[in-house]
Amino acid sequence: MAAASCRPSHGSFCLLLLLVLVAAAADVGAAGSSSHVQLSEESLLPAEGSSCPAPQEQQHGAVTGTRMPVVHQHGPCSPLAGKRGKAPSHTEILAADQRRVEYIHRRVSETTGRVRPKRAAAPVHLQPGAPSKAATPASASSYAKSANLPASSGRALGTGNYVVTIGLGTPSERFTVVFDTGSDTTWVQCQPCVAYCYRQKEPLFSPAKSSTYANISCSSSYCDDLYTSGCDGGHCLYAVQYGDGSLTVGFYAQDTLKLAYDVVKEFRFGCGEKNRGLFGRSAGLMGLGRGKTSLTVQAYAKYGGVFAYCLPATPSGTTGFLDFGPGAPAANARLTPMLTDNGPTFYYVGVTGIKVGGHPLPIPESVFSAAGALVDSGTVITRLPPSAYEPLSSAFAKGMDALGYKKAPAFSILDTCYDLTGYQGSIALPAVSLVFKGGACLDVDASGILYVADVSQACLAFAANEDDADAAIIGNTQQKTYGVLYDLGRKVVGFAPGAC
């Protein structure tokens, strides 16, 4: 049901129209009302044992490039699927998510001046094996206008992140990596693995087999771009440590990167020879943040700082995508300003309010502006200031009570849970919307409202930060089915409904 837009000069008409709409809403009830959304039974309990449909690659022309299918990591089309692959439990997923959130909050504090920054400038301790060869990089050439990659949900990464398959080196080798808007430096595990490497699905990247591989010199300005760097034999070293204790250390290098059918030459990345952590069976990580080492910034001349992705609603039966370039934005994207002055790396936005059941919650806008907010592809559960989460939880609980759902015990960081045992077909839920500066609104898809640990424990997929001063984080559960657009040139973030 469309909302009425009233102007002062049409007061009587609008009053009558609003009364009619309210009466109609009462008659319609939960089913079909704009105040509710319908969650399919498939979204509640995704089907298991599904077969993988034939791969679909569609050429959309020079503007939008080639779109490749996206599948859930543990679905039938997962590039990392295998008998040895075991997904972590929901408890482990949410515990790792909490560690990531704490790390993001620390980084936000350090980079926004709230506390004294702690930049590690000491050399990284790495005992390299045989020096990686330093082949002369190939010269740059003309580029295609855009590229698209497959992305698939990767719960085995410990934080419910998503993965894409890229090509690296000459000849190109395929690697499945996490893509992360909350990180800058891209890296893959490399031979020789002089210290230790976690077990990955694909073979390790071998610099010796690539004719276009080259180490970055310690004297290069590119080495200065790293957050943490060191030097060994004149070659630049990098190190990245993540919030959950995961780490990667190795040579900072450059080589040819392949994105679908597109090529980025002289792409700088970490060639990791000392890697440990919760990366599942992926080969590494693609950094899509706003820092100098990120793919977004490195390929700015090629793609204009534009990329977009869509995360599928369920592990099976749906597809998503990752696009680069000017063809990525959808025509129906709802745009909000990207607040680039708030700090580096992260994609900051301005949240102005929350709606439940179509009604704005009584949350002062100052609650959000004081804490700040960012959109992150790697955080699973959206985090809110306590002063915003409590009204959301209360309003959602009232809506669920009115629909007759039975409450269930809290689960991990989630405290608003319900027992949906016995429900069949579609399930009505109170609609939840996030409102942003500029009027952009993310009407959360039904698949992104609940985090279903079990059919008897389906919880509101939002959680409270420890303090109102901690930044709000829009997690990937709430981003499902939306085309999420990032445009550094225009300084906007967008949300296009129904993109996948």
CSV table of C-alpha atoms in Angstrom, one decimal, residues 19-414:
chain,number,residue,atom,x,y,z
A,19,LEU,CA,-8.4,8.0,7.1
A,20,VAL,CA,-9.3,5.8,4.2
A,21,LEU,CA,-5.8,4.3,4.1
A,22,VAL,CA,-5.8,3.6,7.8
A,23,ALA,CA,-9.2,1.9,7.6
A,24,ALA,CA,-8.0,-0.2,4.6
A,25,ALA,CA,-4.9,-1.3,6.5
A,26,ALA,CA,-7.0,-2.5,9.4
A,27,ASP,CA,-9.2,-4.5,7.1
A,28,VAL,CA,-6.2,-6.1,5.2
A,29,GLY,CA,-4.5,-7.3,8.4
A,30,ALA,CA,-1.1,-8.9,8.5
A,31,ALA,CA,-1.3,-10.6,5.1
A,32,GLY,CA,-0.7,-8.1,2.3
A,33,SER,CA,-0.3,-5.1,4.6
A,34,SER,CA,2.7,-2.8,4.0
A,35,SER,CA,3.4,-3.0,7.7
A,36,HIS,CA,4.3,-6.7,7.3
A,37,VAL,CA,6.6,-8.8,5.1
A,38,GLN,CA,6.3,-12.5,4.2
A,39,LEU,CA,9.1,-14.9,5.0
A,40,SER,CA,9.0,-18.0,2.8
A,41,GLU,CA,9.4,-21.4,4.3
A,42,GLU,CA,12.5,-21.9,2.1
A,43,SER,CA,14.2,-18.8,3.7
A,44,LEU,CA,13.4,-20.2,7.1
A,45,LEU,CA,14.8,-23.6,6.5
A,46,PRO,CA,16.8,-23.7,3.2
A,47,ALA,CA,16.5,-26.9,1.3
A,48,GLU,CA,19.4,-29.4,1.6
A,49,GLY,CA,20.7,-31.8,-1.0
A,50,SER,CA,19.9,-29.5,-3.9
A,51,SER,CA,21.7,-30.0,-7.2
A,52,CYS,CA,23.7,-27.2,-8.7
A,53,PRO,CA,22.1,-25.6,-11.8
A,54,ALA,CA,24.1,-25.2,-14.9
A,55,PRO,CA,26.5,-22.1,-14.7
A,56,GLN,CA,25.0,-19.0,-16.1
A,57,GLU,CA,27.2,-16.3,-17.6
A,58,GLN,CA,25.5,-13.5,-19.4
A,59,GLN,CA,27.1,-10.8,-21.5
A,60,HIS,CA,25.3,-7.5,-20.8
A,61,GLY,CA,27.3,-5.3,-23.1
A,62,ALA,CA,30.2,-2.9,-22.6
A,63,VAL,CA,28.5,-0.8,-19.9
A,64,THR,CA,27.7,-3.5,-17.4
A,65,GLY,CA,30.2,-6.1,-18.5
A,66,THR,CA,29.8,-9.8,-17.7
A,67,ARG,CA,27.8,-10.9,-14.7
A,68,MET,CA,28.7,-14.2,-13.1
A,69,PRO,CA,26.5,-16.3,-10.8
A,70,VAL,CA,26.8,-16.1,-7.0
A,71,VAL,CA,26.1,-19.0,-4.8
A,72,HIS,CA,26.3,-19.7,-1.0
A,73,GLN,CA,29.6,-21.2,0.1
A,74,HIS,CA,27.9,-24.2,1.6
A,75,GLY,CA,25.3,-24.5,-1.2
A,76,PRO,CA,25.5,-27.0,-4.1
A,77,CYS,CA,27.4,-24.6,-6.3
A,78,SER,CA,30.0,-23.5,-3.7
A,79,PRO,CA,33.6,-23.1,-5.1
A,80,LEU,CA,34.9,-24.2,-1.7
A,81,ALA,CA,32.6,-27.1,-1.2
A,82,GLY,CA,34.1,-30.5,-0.3
A,83,LYS,CA,33.9,-33.4,2.0
A,84,ARG,CA,36.5,-31.9,4.3
A,85,GLY,CA,34.7,-28.5,4.5
A,86,LYS,CA,32.7,-28.1,7.7
A,87,ALA,CA,30.7,-25.0,8.5
A,88,PRO,CA,31.1,-23.6,12.0
A,89,SER,CA,28.1,-23.6,14.3
A,90,HIS,CA,25.9,-20.6,14.7
A,91,THR,CA,27.4,-20.0,18.1
A,92,GLU,CA,30.9,-19.8,16.5
A,93,ILE,CA,29.6,-17.6,13.7
A,94,LEU,CA,28.2,-15.1,16.1
A,95,ALA,CA,31.1,-15.2,18.4
A,96,ALA,CA,33.5,-14.4,15.5
A,97,ASP,CA,31.1,-11.7,14.4
A,98,GLN,CA,31.3,-10.1,17.8
A,99,ARG,CA,35.1,-10.1,17.6
A,100,ARG,CA,35.0,-8.5,14.2
A,101,VAL,CA,32.6,-5.8,15.5
A,102,GLU,CA,35.0,-5.1,18.5
A,103,TYR,CA,37.9,-4.8,16.0
A,104,ILE,CA,35.9,-2.3,13.8
A,105,HIS,CA,35.0,-0.2,16.8
A,106,ARG,CA,38.7,-0.1,17.8
A,107,ARG,CA,39.7,0.9,14.3
A,108,VAL,CA,37.0,3.6,14.1
A,109,SER,CA,38.2,5.0,17.5
A,110,GLU,CA,41.8,5.0,16.5
A,111,THR,CA,41.3,6.6,13.1
A,112,THR,CA,38.8,9.2,14.2
A,113,GLY,CA,40.9,10.7,17.0
A,114,ARG,CA,38.7,9.4,19.9
A,115,VAL,CA,41.7,7.6,21.3
A,116,ARG,CA,45.4,7.9,20.4
A,117,PRO,CA,46.2,6.0,17.2
A,118,LYS,CA,48.3,2.9,17.5
A,119,ARG,CA,50.0,2.5,14.2
A,120,ALA,CA,52.6,-0.2,14.2
A,121,ALA,CA,55.7,1.1,12.4
A,122,ALA,CA,58.1,-1.6,13.5
A,123,PRO,CA,59.4,-4.0,10.8
A,124,VAL,CA,57.4,-7.2,10.4
A,125,HIS,CA,59.2,-10.4,11.5
A,126,LEU,CA,59.2,-12.7,8.6
A,127,GLN,CA,61.7,-15.4,7.7
A,128,PRO,CA,61.3,-15.7,3.9
A,129,GLY,CA,62.4,-18.8,2.0
A,130,ALA,CA,63.9,-18.5,-1.4
A,131,PRO,CA,63.4,-14.9,-2.5
A,132,SER,CA,60.4,-14.4,-4.8
A,133,LYS,CA,61.6,-13.4,-8.2
A,134,ALA,CA,61.2,-9.8,-9.3
A,135,ALA,CA,60.1,-9.9,-12.8
A,136,THR,CA,59.5,-6.7,-14.7
A,137,PRO,CA,55.8,-5.9,-14.6
A,138,ALA,CA,54.0,-5.6,-17.9
A,139,SER,CA,53.0,-2.1,-19.0
A,140,ALA,CA,49.5,-0.9,-18.5
A,141,SER,CA,47.1,-1.2,-21.4
A,142,SER,CA,43.6,-0.1,-22.2
A,143,TYR,CA,40.9,-1.6,-19.9
A,144,ALA,CA,37.4,-2.8,-20.3
A,145,LYS,CA,34.8,-0.5,-18.7
A,146,SER,CA,33.6,-2.9,-16.0
A,147,ALA,CA,33.8,-6.4,-14.6
A,148,ASN,CA,31.6,-8.7,-12.6
A,149,LEU,CA,32.5,-11.5,-10.3
A,150,PRO,CA,30.6,-14.3,-8.6
A,151,ALA,CA,30.1,-13.9,-4.8
A,152,SER,CA,29.0,-16.7,-2.5
A,153,SER,CA,28.3,-16.7,1.2
A,154,GLY,CA,31.2,-18.1,3.2
A,155,ARG,CA,30.2,-19.1,6.7
A,156,ALA,CA,33.3,-21.2,7.1
A,157,LEU,CA,35.2,-17.9,7.1
A,158,GLY,CA,34.0,-17.5,10.7
A,159,THR,CA,32.0,-14.3,10.1
A,160,GLY,CA,29.5,-15.2,7.5
A,161,ASN,CA,31.5,-13.3,4.8
A,162,TYR,CA,31.1,-13.8,1.1
A,163,VAL,CA,33.6,-15.0,-1.5
A,164,VAL,CA,34.5,-14.4,-5.1
A,165,THR,CA,36.7,-16.2,-7.6
A,166,ILE,CA,39.5,-14.2,-9.2
A,167,GLY,CA,42.4,-14.9,-11.5
A,168,LEU,CA,46.0,-14.0,-10.6
A,169,GLY,CA,49.3,-14.2,-12.5
A,170,THR,CA,50.4,-15.0,-16.0
A,171,PRO,CA,49.2,-17.6,-16.9
A,172,SER,CA,46.2,-16.8,-14.7
A,173,GLU,CA,45.3,-19.1,-11.8
A,174,ARG,CA,41.9,-19.2,-10.2
A,175,PHE,CA,41.5,-18.4,-6.5
A,176,THR,CA,38.5,-18.0,-4.3
A,177,VAL,CA,38.9,-15.2,-1.8
A,178,VAL,CA,36.8,-13.3,0.7
A,179,PHE,CA,35.7,-9.9,-0.4
A,180,ASP,CA,35.5,-7.4,2.4
A,181,THR,CA,34.5,-3.7,2.4
A,182,GLY,CA,36.0,-3.3,5.8
A,183,SER,CA,39.6,-4.1,4.7
A,184,ASP,CA,42.0,-2.5,2.2
A,185,THR,CA,44.9,-4.9,1.4
A,186,THR,CA,44.2,-7.8,-0.9
A,187,TRP,CA,46.3,-10.9,-0.3
A,188,VAL,CA,46.5,-14.6,-1.1
A,189,GLN,CA,48.5,-17.5,0.4
A,190,CYS,CA,51.8,-18.0,-1.5
A,191,GLN,CA,54.5,-20.6,-2.0
A,192,PRO,CA,56.8,-21.1,-0.4
A,193,CYS,CA,54.8,-21.1,2.8
A,194,VAL,CA,57.9,-20.5,5.1
A,195,ALA,CA,56.1,-20.3,8.4
A,196,TYR,CA,52.6,-21.7,8.3
A,197,CYS,CA,49.5,-21.6,6.1
A,198,TYR,CA,46.0,-22.7,6.8
A,199,ARG,CA,44.5,-25.4,4.6
A,200,GLN,CA,42.8,-23.9,1.5
A,201,LYS,CA,40.7,-25.6,-1.3
A,202,GLU,CA,42.8,-24.5,-4.2
A,203,PRO,CA,46.6,-24.8,-4.6
A,204,LEU,CA,48.7,-22.0,-3.2
A,205,PHE,CA,49.7,-19.2,-5.6
A,206,SER,CA,53.2,-19.7,-7.0
A,207,PRO,CA,55.0,-16.5,-7.9
A,208,ALA,CA,57.7,-18.5,-9.7
A,209,LYS,CA,55.1,-19.6,-12.2
A,210,SER,CA,53.9,-16.1,-13.1
A,211,SER,CA,55.8,-14.2,-15.8
A,212,THR,CA,54.3,-10.9,-14.6
A,213,TYR,CA,54.9,-11.2,-10.9
A,214,ALA,CA,57.2,-8.6,-9.2
A,215,ASN,CA,58.0,-7.7,-5.6
A,216,ILE,CA,57.5,-4.1,-4.4
A,217,SER,CA,60.7,-2.4,-3.4
A,218,CYS,CA,61.1,-1.0,0.1
A,219,SER,CA,61.9,2.3,-1.4
A,220,SER,CA,58.7,2.4,-3.3
A,221,SER,CA,56.0,4.8,-2.2
A,222,TYR,CA,53.6,1.9,-2.5
A,223,CYS,CA,55.3,0.3,0.5
A,224,ASP,CA,54.5,3.5,2.4
A,225,ASP,CA,50.8,3.0,1.6
A,226,LEU,CA,50.6,-0.1,3.9
A,227,TYR,CA,49.2,0.3,7.4
A,228,THR,CA,52.0,-2.0,8.7
A,229,SER,CA,55.1,-2.7,6.7
A,230,GLY,CA,58.7,-3.9,7.0
A,231,CYS,CA,61.7,-4.7,4.7
A,232,ASP,CA,63.6,-7.8,3.8
A,233,GLY,CA,66.4,-7.9,1.3
A,234,GLY,CA,65.2,-4.7,-0.3
A,235,HIS,CA,61.7,-6.1,-0.7
A,236,CYS,CA,58.6,-4.6,1.0
A,237,LEU,CA,56.8,-6.7,3.6
A,238,TYR,CA,53.2,-6.3,4.7
A,239,ALA,CA,51.3,-7.6,7.7
A,240,VAL,CA,47.6,-7.5,8.5
A,241,GLN,CA,46.1,-8.7,11.8
A,242,TYR,CA,42.3,-9.0,12.0
A,243,GLY,CA,40.0,-8.6,15.0
A,244,ASP,CA,39.6,-12.3,15.6
A,245,GLY,CA,43.3,-12.8,15.8
A,246,SER,CA,43.7,-14.0,12.2
A,247,LEU,CA,46.8,-12.7,10.5
A,248,THR,CA,48.7,-12.7,7.2
A,249,VAL,CA,52.4,-11.7,6.7
A,250,GLY,CA,54.5,-11.8,3.5
A,251,PHE,CA,55.9,-9.9,0.5
A,252,TYR,CA,54.0,-6.9,-1.0
A,253,ALA,CA,54.0,-7.6,-4.7
A,254,GLN,CA,52.2,-6.9,-8.0
A,255,ASP,CA,50.8,-9.0,-10.7
A,256,THR,CA,48.0,-9.3,-13.2
A,257,LEU,CA,44.6,-9.6,-11.7
A,258,LYS,CA,41.7,-11.0,-13.6
A,259,LEU,CA,38.1,-10.1,-12.7
A,260,ALA,CA,35.7,-12.2,-14.8
A,261,TYR,CA,36.9,-11.4,-18.4
A,262,ASP,CA,38.5,-8.1,-17.3
A,263,VAL,CA,42.1,-7.5,-16.4
A,264,VAL,CA,43.9,-5.2,-14.0
A,265,LYS,CA,47.6,-5.1,-14.6
A,266,GLU,CA,50.3,-4.3,-12.0
A,267,PHE,CA,47.8,-4.9,-9.2
A,268,ARG,CA,49.4,-4.7,-5.8
A,269,PHE,CA,48.6,-7.4,-3.2
A,270,GLY,CA,50.1,-9.3,-0.3
A,271,CYS,CA,51.9,-12.6,-1.2
A,272,GLY,CA,51.3,-14.3,2.2
A,273,GLU,CA,53.9,-16.8,3.5
A,274,LYS,CA,52.7,-16.7,7.1
A,275,ASN,CA,49.0,-17.0,7.5
A,276,ARG,CA,46.7,-18.2,10.2
A,277,GLY,CA,43.0,-17.7,11.1
A,278,LEU,CA,39.4,-18.0,10.3
A,279,PHE,CA,39.4,-17.8,6.6
A,280,GLY,CA,37.8,-21.2,6.0
A,281,ARG,CA,39.2,-22.8,2.8
A,282,SER,CA,39.5,-19.6,0.9
A,283,ALA,CA,42.8,-18.6,-0.7
A,284,GLY,CA,42.9,-15.1,0.9
A,285,LEU,CA,41.0,-11.8,0.9
A,286,MET,CA,40.1,-9.0,-1.5
A,287,GLY,CA,40.1,-5.6,0.1
A,288,LEU,CA,37.4,-3.3,-1.1
A,289,GLY,CA,37.8,-0.5,1.4
A,290,ARG,CA,38.7,3.2,0.8
A,291,GLY,CA,42.4,2.9,1.6
A,292,LYS,CA,45.2,3.4,-0.9
A,293,THR,CA,46.0,-0.4,-1.1
A,294,SER,CA,42.4,-1.4,-1.8
A,295,LEU,CA,41.2,-2.7,-5.2
A,296,THR,CA,38.7,0.1,-5.2
A,297,VAL,CA,41.4,2.8,-5.1
A,298,GLN,CA,44.1,1.0,-7.1
A,299,ALA,CA,41.7,0.5,-10.1
A,300,TYR,CA,40.0,4.0,-9.7
A,301,ALA,CA,41.1,5.1,-13.2
A,302,LYS,CA,39.6,2.0,-14.6
A,303,TYR,CA,36.3,1.6,-12.7
A,304,GLY,CA,35.8,5.1,-11.3
A,305,GLY,CA,35.8,3.9,-7.7
A,306,VAL,CA,32.4,2.2,-8.4
A,307,PHE,CA,31.4,-1.3,-7.4
A,308,ALA,CA,28.2,-3.0,-6.3
A,309,TYR,CA,27.2,-6.4,-5.0
A,310,CYS,CA,24.1,-8.4,-4.2
A,311,LEU,CA,24.0,-11.1,-1.5
A,312,PRO,CA,21.5,-13.9,-2.1
A,313,ALA,CA,18.6,-14.5,0.3
A,314,THR,CA,19.2,-18.2,0.7
A,315,PRO,CA,22.1,-20.7,0.4
A,316,SER,CA,20.4,-22.4,-2.6
A,317,GLY,CA,18.1,-21.5,-5.4
A,318,THR,CA,19.3,-17.8,-5.7
A,319,THR,CA,22.2,-16.0,-7.2
A,320,GLY,CA,24.1,-12.8,-6.4
A,321,PHE,CA,26.8,-10.8,-8.0
A,322,LEU,CA,29.8,-8.5,-7.6
A,323,ASP,CA,30.2,-5.8,-10.2
A,324,PHE,CA,32.9,-3.2,-10.9
A,325,GLY,CA,32.7,-0.1,-13.0
A,326,PRO,CA,30.2,2.5,-14.2
A,327,GLY,CA,27.6,-0.1,-15.2
A,328,ALA,CA,27.3,-1.3,-11.6
A,329,PRO,CA,24.7,1.2,-10.3
A,330,ALA,CA,21.1,0.2,-10.6
A,331,ALA,CA,18.6,2.7,-11.9
A,332,ASN,CA,16.4,2.2,-8.8
A,333,ALA,CA,19.2,2.6,-6.2
A,334,ARG,CA,18.3,4.8,-3.2
A,335,LEU,CA,21.3,7.0,-2.6
A,336,THR,CA,22.7,8.4,0.6
A,337,PRO,CA,25.9,10.5,1.1
A,338,MET,CA,29.1,8.6,1.7
A,339,LEU,CA,30.6,10.5,4.7
A,340,THR,CA,34.3,10.3,3.7
A,341,ASP,CA,35.4,12.8,6.3
A,342,ASN,CA,34.4,10.5,9.1
A,343,GLY,CA,37.5,8.3,8.7
A,344,PRO,CA,39.5,6.1,6.4
A,345,THR,CA,38.8,2.5,5.0
A,346,PHE,CA,35.2,2.2,6.1
A,347,TYR,CA,32.1,3.3,4.2
A,348,TYR,CA,30.4,5.7,6.6
A,349,VAL,CA,26.8,6.8,6.1
A,350,GLY,CA,24.2,8.8,8.1
A,351,VAL,CA,21.4,6.8,9.7
A,352,THR,CA,18.5,9.0,10.6
A,353,GLY,CA,15.9,6.6,11.9
A,354,ILE,CA,14.3,3.1,12.0
A,355,LYS,CA,10.7,2.0,11.2
A,356,VAL,CA,8.9,-1.1,12.4
A,357,GLY,CA,5.6,-2.0,10.8
A,358,GLY,CA,5.8,1.2,8.7
A,359,HIS,CA,5.9,3.4,11.8
A,360,PRO,CA,9.0,5.5,12.7
A,361,LEU,CA,10.4,4.7,16.1
A,362,PRO,CA,10.8,7.4,18.7
A,363,ILE,CA,14.6,7.6,18.4
A,364,PRO,CA,16.3,11.0,18.3
A,365,GLU,CA,18.4,11.4,15.2
A,366,SER,CA,21.2,12.6,17.6
A,367,VAL,CA,21.5,9.0,18.8
A,368,PHE,CA,22.8,8.0,15.4
A,369,SER,CA,24.8,11.1,14.5
A,370,ALA,CA,26.7,10.9,17.8
A,371,ALA,CA,27.8,7.3,17.2
A,372,GLY,CA,28.2,7.4,13.4
A,373,ALA,CA,27.4,4.4,11.2
A,374,LEU,CA,29.0,2.4,8.4
A,375,VAL,CA,28.0,-0.3,5.9
A,376,ASP,CA,30.1,-3.5,6.1
A,377,SER,CA,30.0,-6.6,3.9
A,378,GLY,CA,31.8,-8.7,6.5
A,379,THR,CA,29.7,-8.1,9.6
A,380,VAL,CA,26.8,-10.5,9.9
A,381,ILE,CA,24.5,-8.9,12.4
A,382,THR,CA,23.6,-5.2,12.3
A,383,ARG,CA,24.8,-3.4,15.4
A,384,LEU,CA,23.0,-0.3,16.8
A,385,PRO,CA,23.5,2.1,19.7
A,386,PRO,CA,21.6,0.7,22.8
A,387,SER,CA,19.3,3.8,22.7
A,388,ALA,CA,18.3,2.7,19.2
A,389,TYR,CA,18.2,-1.0,19.6
A,390,GLU,CA,15.9,-1.1,22.6
A,391,PRO,CA,13.0,0.7,20.9
A,392,LEU,CA,13.6,-1.5,17.8
A,393,SER,CA,13.5,-4.7,19.9
A,394,SER,CA,10.5,-3.5,21.9
A,395,ALA,CA,8.5,-2.6,18.8
A,396,PHE,CA,9.4,-5.8,16.9
A,397,ALA,CA,8.4,-7.9,20.0
A,398,LYS,CA,5.0,-6.2,20.2
A,399,GLY,CA,4.5,-6.9,16.5
A,400,MET,CA,5.4,-10.5,16.9
A,401,ASP,CA,3.2,-10.9,20.0
A,402,ALA,CA,0.3,-9.4,18.0
A,403,LEU,CA,0.9,-12.1,15.3
A,404,GLY,CA,0.8,-14.8,18.0
A,405,TYR,CA,4.3,-16.1,17.9
A,406,LYS,CA,5.8,-17.9,20.9
A,407,LYS,CA,8.9,-16.4,22.4
A,408,ALA,CA,12.1,-18.4,22.6
A,409,PRO,CA,15.3,-18.1,24.8
A,410,ALA,CA,18.0,-15.6,23.7
A,411,PHE,CA,20.7,-17.0,21.5
A,412,SER,CA,24.3,-15.7,21.8
A,413,ILE,CA,24.3,-12.0,21.1
A,414,LEU,CA,20.6,-12.1,19.9
